[in-house]
Amino acid sequence: MQKKIILITGANSGLGKTLAKELSKDFVVYAGARNPGEVEEGRNIKSIKLDITSEKDCKDAMEKVVENEERIDVLINNAGYALVGPTTDFKTEEFLKILDTNIVGAFRLIKYAVPYMKKQKGGRIINITSLNGIISLPNFGLYSSSKHGLHALGIALHYELQKYGIWVTNLAPGAIASEGKTTKSLPHKPAREKFRILSLLMPMLTRRDVAEKVRELIDSSHPPAQVIMGADARIVTFLKKILPSCLWDKLLFYIWSKK
């Protein structure tokens, strides 16, 4: 049986790197990165130049995959980044840049993948969104805006493309534990540090956890429009759904104002 052909964006580091490594055990993975030299190639992992803010790169990458393999079975929109801090402290240019990467970049690739998937009568598109794409949290205004946009795009496409055998799923993980050193700093004290019990009630996901869920979605015959991953994401979205808005507001203000 022919192995599925997968294209992953942002595959040179972080979650994208883990996705490429884990999925290459069963599939042929094209690992996209602005600098393909940063990709760890291996059995079933092929690096490919891909800057998702470049229309040409997106078109060329998709054409190259199909030219080499004669198909594209799965597109994983993973590339993206976060901006964290008081929302109005950021410049308009910074907002436009994160939108171009986190939403428009995914759209560019989807646009070029869909005609091939229609022709082959099937395919999977998996958007790595975030809890921040469902609920906006303080100091994550621009990041949440970008992930909300990707979430909305994916939901619409889930229904538009099903009739062609193309299944679109938003995978929204909660906090993912960092591996090794991290240079990312927050302007506020994380809730898990303010309330130690949260670390027990809501343990962070690992990158491998997310990779295993992606594998399940690839293998599923009818993947859902949205999957929420992680105890924190499930609990927070549940509370947002059931609590009266006044209580939700008080809870959020209490957590973010407590030193």
CSV table of C-alpha atoms in Angstrom, one decimal:
chain,number,residue,atom,x,y,z
A,1,MET,CA,0.0,0.0,0.0
A,2,GLN,CA,1.3,3.4,-0.9
A,3,LYS,CA,2.4,5.6,2.0
A,4,LYS,CA,0.5,8.8,2.4
A,5,ILE,CA,2.3,12.0,1.4
A,6,ILE,CA,2.4,14.7,4.0
A,7,LEU,CA,3.5,18.3,3.8
A,8,ILE,CA,4.2,20.0,7.2
A,9,THR,CA,5.0,23.7,7.6
A,10,GLY,CA,7.4,25.0,10.2
A,11,ALA,CA,9.1,21.6,10.4
A,12,ASN,CA,12.6,22.7,11.3
A,13,SER,CA,11.9,23.2,15.1
A,14,GLY,CA,9.5,22.8,17.9
A,15,LEU,CA,6.2,21.0,17.3
A,16,GLY,CA,6.8,20.9,13.6
A,17,LYS,CA,10.1,19.0,14.0
A,18,THR,CA,8.4,16.4,16.3
A,19,LEU,CA,5.5,16.0,13.9
A,20,ALA,CA,7.9,15.3,11.0
A,21,LYS,CA,9.9,12.8,13.1
A,22,GLU,CA,6.9,10.9,14.4
A,23,LEU,CA,4.8,10.9,11.3
A,24,SER,CA,7.7,9.8,9.1
A,25,LYS,CA,7.6,6.4,10.9
A,26,ASP,CA,4.5,5.6,8.8
A,27,PHE,CA,4.3,8.3,6.1
A,28,VAL,CA,6.4,10.2,3.6
A,29,VAL,CA,6.9,13.6,5.1
A,30,TYR,CA,7.9,16.8,3.2
A,31,ALA,CA,9.3,19.1,6.0
A,32,GLY,CA,8.8,22.7,5.0
A,33,ALA,CA,11.0,25.5,6.4
A,34,ARG,CA,12.3,28.9,5.3
A,35,ASN,CA,15.8,27.4,5.5
A,36,PRO,CA,15.5,23.8,4.5
A,37,GLY,CA,19.1,23.2,5.8
A,38,GLU,CA,17.7,23.4,9.3
A,39,VAL,CA,15.5,20.4,8.7
A,40,GLU,CA,16.7,17.1,10.1
A,41,GLU,CA,16.3,14.8,7.1
A,42,GLY,CA,16.0,11.1,7.6
A,43,ARG,CA,14.1,8.0,6.4
A,44,ASN,CA,10.9,9.3,4.9
A,45,ILE,CA,11.7,13.0,5.7
A,46,LYS,CA,12.5,15.3,2.8
A,47,SER,CA,13.2,19.0,3.4
A,48,ILE,CA,11.6,21.5,1.2
A,49,LYS,CA,12.0,25.3,1.0
A,50,LEU,CA,8.8,26.9,2.2
A,51,ASP,CA,8.3,30.4,3.5
A,52,ILE,CA,4.5,30.6,4.0
A,53,THR,CA,4.5,34.4,3.7
A,54,SER,CA,5.7,33.9,0.1
A,55,GLU,CA,3.0,33.2,-2.5
A,56,LYS,CA,5.8,31.8,-4.8
A,57,ASP,CA,7.2,29.5,-2.2
A,58,CYS,CA,3.8,28.1,-1.4
A,59,LYS,CA,2.9,27.4,-5.0
A,60,ASP,CA,6.4,26.0,-5.8
A,61,ALA,CA,6.4,23.7,-2.7
A,62,MET,CA,3.0,22.2,-3.5
A,63,GLU,CA,3.9,21.7,-7.2
A,64,LYS,CA,7.2,20.1,-6.2
A,65,VAL,CA,5.5,17.6,-3.8
A,66,VAL,CA,2.9,16.6,-6.4
A,67,GLU,CA,5.6,16.4,-9.2
A,68,ASN,CA,7.7,14.1,-7.0
A,69,GLU,CA,4.9,11.9,-5.5
A,70,GLU,CA,2.0,12.4,-7.9
A,71,ARG,CA,-0.3,13.3,-5.0
A,72,ILE,CA,-0.6,15.2,-1.8
A,73,ASP,CA,-2.6,13.4,0.9
A,74,VAL,CA,-2.2,15.6,4.0
A,75,LEU,CA,-1.4,19.3,4.6
A,76,ILE,CA,-0.5,20.2,8.2
A,77,ASN,CA,-0.5,23.9,8.8
A,78,ASN,CA,1.7,24.1,11.8
A,79,ALA,CA,4.0,27.1,11.2
A,80,GLY,CA,3.2,30.1,13.3
A,81,TYR,CA,4.4,32.2,16.2
A,82,ALA,CA,3.1,34.1,19.2
A,83,LEU,CA,3.3,37.7,20.3
A,84,VAL,CA,2.7,38.1,24.0
A,85,GLY,CA,2.2,41.4,25.8
A,86,PRO,CA,-0.1,44.3,26.3
A,87,THR,CA,-2.1,44.4,23.1
A,88,THR,CA,-1.9,48.1,22.3
A,89,ASP,CA,1.9,48.1,22.9
A,90,PHE,CA,2.4,46.4,19.5
A,91,LYS,CA,2.8,48.2,16.2
A,92,THR,CA,0.3,47.8,13.4
A,93,GLU,CA,3.1,46.3,11.3
A,94,GLU,CA,3.6,43.6,13.9
A,95,PHE,CA,-0.1,42.8,13.8
A,96,LEU,CA,-0.1,42.5,10.0
A,97,LYS,CA,3.0,40.3,10.1
A,98,ILE,CA,1.5,37.8,12.6
A,99,LEU,CA,-1.8,37.7,10.5
A,100,ASP,CA,0.2,37.0,7.4
A,101,THR,CA,2.0,34.1,9.0
A,102,ASN,CA,-0.7,32.5,11.2
A,103,ILE,CA,-3.7,32.9,8.9
A,104,VAL,CA,-2.8,34.0,5.4
A,105,GLY,CA,0.1,31.6,5.2
A,106,ALA,CA,-2.2,28.7,5.9
A,107,PHE,CA,-4.7,30.0,3.3
A,108,ARG,CA,-2.0,30.2,0.7
A,109,LEU,CA,-1.1,26.5,1.0
A,110,ILE,CA,-4.7,25.4,1.3
A,111,LYS,CA,-5.5,27.3,-1.9
A,112,TYR,CA,-2.8,25.4,-3.8
A,113,ALA,CA,-3.5,22.0,-2.1
A,114,VAL,CA,-7.2,21.8,-2.7
A,115,PRO,CA,-7.2,21.5,-6.6
A,116,TYR,CA,-4.9,18.5,-6.3
A,117,MET,CA,-7.0,16.9,-3.5
A,118,LYS,CA,-10.2,17.5,-5.5
A,119,LYS,CA,-8.6,15.8,-8.5
A,120,GLN,CA,-7.5,12.7,-6.5
A,121,LYS,CA,-10.9,12.8,-4.7
A,122,GLY,CA,-9.7,13.1,-1.2
A,123,GLY,CA,-7.3,14.6,1.3
A,124,ARG,CA,-6.8,15.9,4.8
A,125,ILE,CA,-6.0,19.4,6.0
A,126,ILE,CA,-5.1,19.8,9.6
A,127,ASN,CA,-4.7,23.3,11.1
A,128,ILE,CA,-2.7,23.5,14.4
A,129,THR,CA,-4.7,26.2,16.1
A,130,SER,CA,-4.7,26.8,19.9
A,131,LEU,CA,-6.8,27.2,23.0
A,132,ASN,CA,-6.1,30.9,22.2
A,133,GLY,CA,-8.0,30.4,18.9
A,134,ILE,CA,-11.2,29.6,20.9
A,135,ILE,CA,-10.9,31.9,23.9
A,136,SER,CA,-9.0,35.2,24.0
A,137,LEU,CA,-6.9,35.7,27.1
A,138,PRO,CA,-5.2,38.8,28.4
A,139,ASN,CA,-1.8,39.7,26.9
A,140,PHE,CA,-2.5,37.4,23.9
A,141,GLY,CA,-4.6,39.8,21.9
A,142,LEU,CA,-2.7,39.6,18.6
A,143,TYR,CA,-1.9,35.9,18.9
A,144,SER,CA,-5.5,35.1,19.8
A,145,SER,CA,-6.8,37.2,16.9
A,146,SER,CA,-4.6,35.3,14.4
A,147,LYS,CA,-5.6,31.9,15.8
A,148,HIS,CA,-9.3,32.9,15.9
A,149,GLY,CA,-9.0,33.7,12.3
A,150,LEU,CA,-7.4,30.3,11.5
A,151,HIS,CA,-10.1,28.6,13.5
A,152,ALA,CA,-12.9,30.4,11.5
A,153,LEU,CA,-11.2,29.5,8.2
A,154,GLY,CA,-10.9,25.9,9.1
A,155,ILE,CA,-14.5,25.5,10.3
A,156,ALA,CA,-15.8,27.0,7.1
A,157,LEU,CA,-13.6,24.8,4.9
A,158,HIS,CA,-14.6,21.7,6.9
A,159,TYR,CA,-18.1,22.1,5.5
A,160,GLU,CA,-17.2,23.4,2.1
A,161,LEU,CA,-14.8,20.7,1.1
A,162,GLN,CA,-16.4,17.6,2.6
A,163,LYS,CA,-18.3,16.9,-0.6
A,164,TYR,CA,-15.0,16.4,-2.4
A,165,GLY,CA,-13.7,13.9,0.1
A,166,ILE,CA,-11.4,16.6,1.7
A,167,TRP,CA,-11.6,16.7,5.5
A,168,VAL,CA,-10.5,19.8,7.3
A,169,THR,CA,-9.8,19.7,11.1
A,170,ASN,CA,-8.7,22.3,13.5
A,171,LEU,CA,-6.5,20.8,16.3
A,172,ALA,CA,-6.5,23.2,19.3
A,173,PRO,CA,-4.0,22.2,21.9
A,174,GLY,CA,-3.6,23.8,25.3
A,175,ALA,CA,-0.2,24.5,26.7
A,176,ILE,CA,2.6,22.3,25.3
A,177,ALA,CA,5.6,21.7,27.5
A,178,SER,CA,8.8,23.2,26.2
A,179,GLU,CA,11.7,20.9,25.6
A,180,GLY,CA,15.2,22.3,26.4
A,181,LYS,CA,15.9,26.0,26.8
A,182,THR,CA,13.3,28.6,25.9
A,183,THR,CA,13.8,32.3,25.4
A,184,LYS,CA,10.1,33.1,25.5
A,185,SER,CA,9.1,35.4,28.4
A,186,LEU,CA,5.7,36.4,29.6
A,187,PRO,CA,4.7,39.9,30.8
A,188,HIS,CA,2.6,38.2,33.5
A,189,LYS,CA,3.1,35.3,36.0
A,190,PRO,CA,1.6,32.1,34.4
A,191,ALA,CA,-1.5,30.8,36.1
A,192,ARG,CA,0.2,27.5,36.9
A,193,GLU,CA,2.8,29.4,38.9
A,194,LYS,CA,0.2,31.5,40.7
A,195,PHE,CA,-1.9,28.4,41.6
A,196,ARG,CA,0.3,25.4,41.9
A,197,ILE,CA,-2.6,23.0,42.0
A,198,LEU,CA,-3.3,23.8,38.4
A,199,SER,CA,-0.1,21.9,37.4
A,200,LEU,CA,-1.7,18.8,38.9
A,201,LEU,CA,-5.2,19.4,37.6
A,202,MET,CA,-4.1,20.5,34.1
A,203,PRO,CA,-0.7,18.9,33.1
A,204,MET,CA,0.8,20.3,30.0
A,205,LEU,CA,0.8,18.3,26.8
A,206,THR,CA,4.0,17.0,25.2
A,207,ARG,CA,4.8,17.4,21.5
A,208,ARG,CA,4.5,13.7,21.1
A,209,ASP,CA,0.9,13.8,22.5
A,210,VAL,CA,0.0,16.2,19.7
A,211,ALA,CA,1.8,14.1,17.1
A,212,GLU,CA,-0.2,11.0,18.1
A,213,LYS,CA,-3.5,13.0,17.8
A,214,VAL,CA,-2.5,14.2,14.4
A,215,ARG,CA,-1.8,10.6,13.4
A,216,GLU,CA,-5.3,9.6,14.6
A,217,LEU,CA,-6.8,12.4,12.5
A,218,ILE,CA,-4.9,11.3,9.4
A,219,ASP,CA,-6.2,7.7,9.9
A,220,SER,CA,-9.8,8.6,10.7
A,221,SER,CA,-12.3,8.1,8.0
A,222,HIS,CA,-14.5,11.0,9.2
A,223,PRO,CA,-12.4,13.4,11.3
A,224,PRO,CA,-14.3,16.2,13.1
A,225,ALA,CA,-14.2,19.9,12.4
A,226,GLN,CA,-12.4,20.6,15.7
A,227,VAL,CA,-10.5,18.7,18.3
A,228,ILE,CA,-9.6,20.3,21.7
A,229,MET,CA,-6.5,18.8,23.3
A,230,GLY,CA,-5.2,19.0,26.9
A,231,ALA,CA,-6.9,19.2,30.3
A,232,ASP,CA,-6.4,22.9,30.4
A,233,ALA,CA,-8.1,23.5,27.1
A,234,ARG,CA,-11.0,21.2,27.9
A,235,ILE,CA,-11.6,22.7,31.3
A,236,VAL,CA,-11.3,26.3,30.3
A,237,THR,CA,-13.6,25.9,27.3
A,238,PHE,CA,-16.1,24.0,29.5
A,239,LEU,CA,-16.1,26.8,32.1
A,240,LYS,CA,-16.5,29.4,29.4
A,241,LYS,CA,-19.5,27.6,28.1
A,242,ILE,CA,-21.3,27.0,31.4
A,243,LEU,CA,-20.4,30.0,33.6
A,244,PRO,CA,-22.6,33.2,33.4
A,245,SER,CA,-20.6,35.9,31.8
A,246,CYS,CA,-20.3,37.9,35.0
A,247,LEU,CA,-18.7,34.9,36.8
A,248,TRP,CA,-16.4,34.2,33.9
A,249,ASP,CA,-15.3,37.9,33.9
A,250,LYS,CA,-14.6,37.7,37.7
A,251,LEU,CA,-12.6,34.5,37.3
A,252,LEU,CA,-10.5,35.9,34.5
A,253,PHE,CA,-9.8,39.2,36.3
A,254,TYR,CA,-8.9,37.3,39.5
A,255,ILE,CA,-6.5,35.0,37.8
A,256,TRP,CA,-4.7,37.7,35.8
A,257,SER,CA,-4.6,40.3,38.6
A,258,LYS,CA,-3.3,38.0,41.3
A,259,LYS,CA,0.4,38.5,41.9
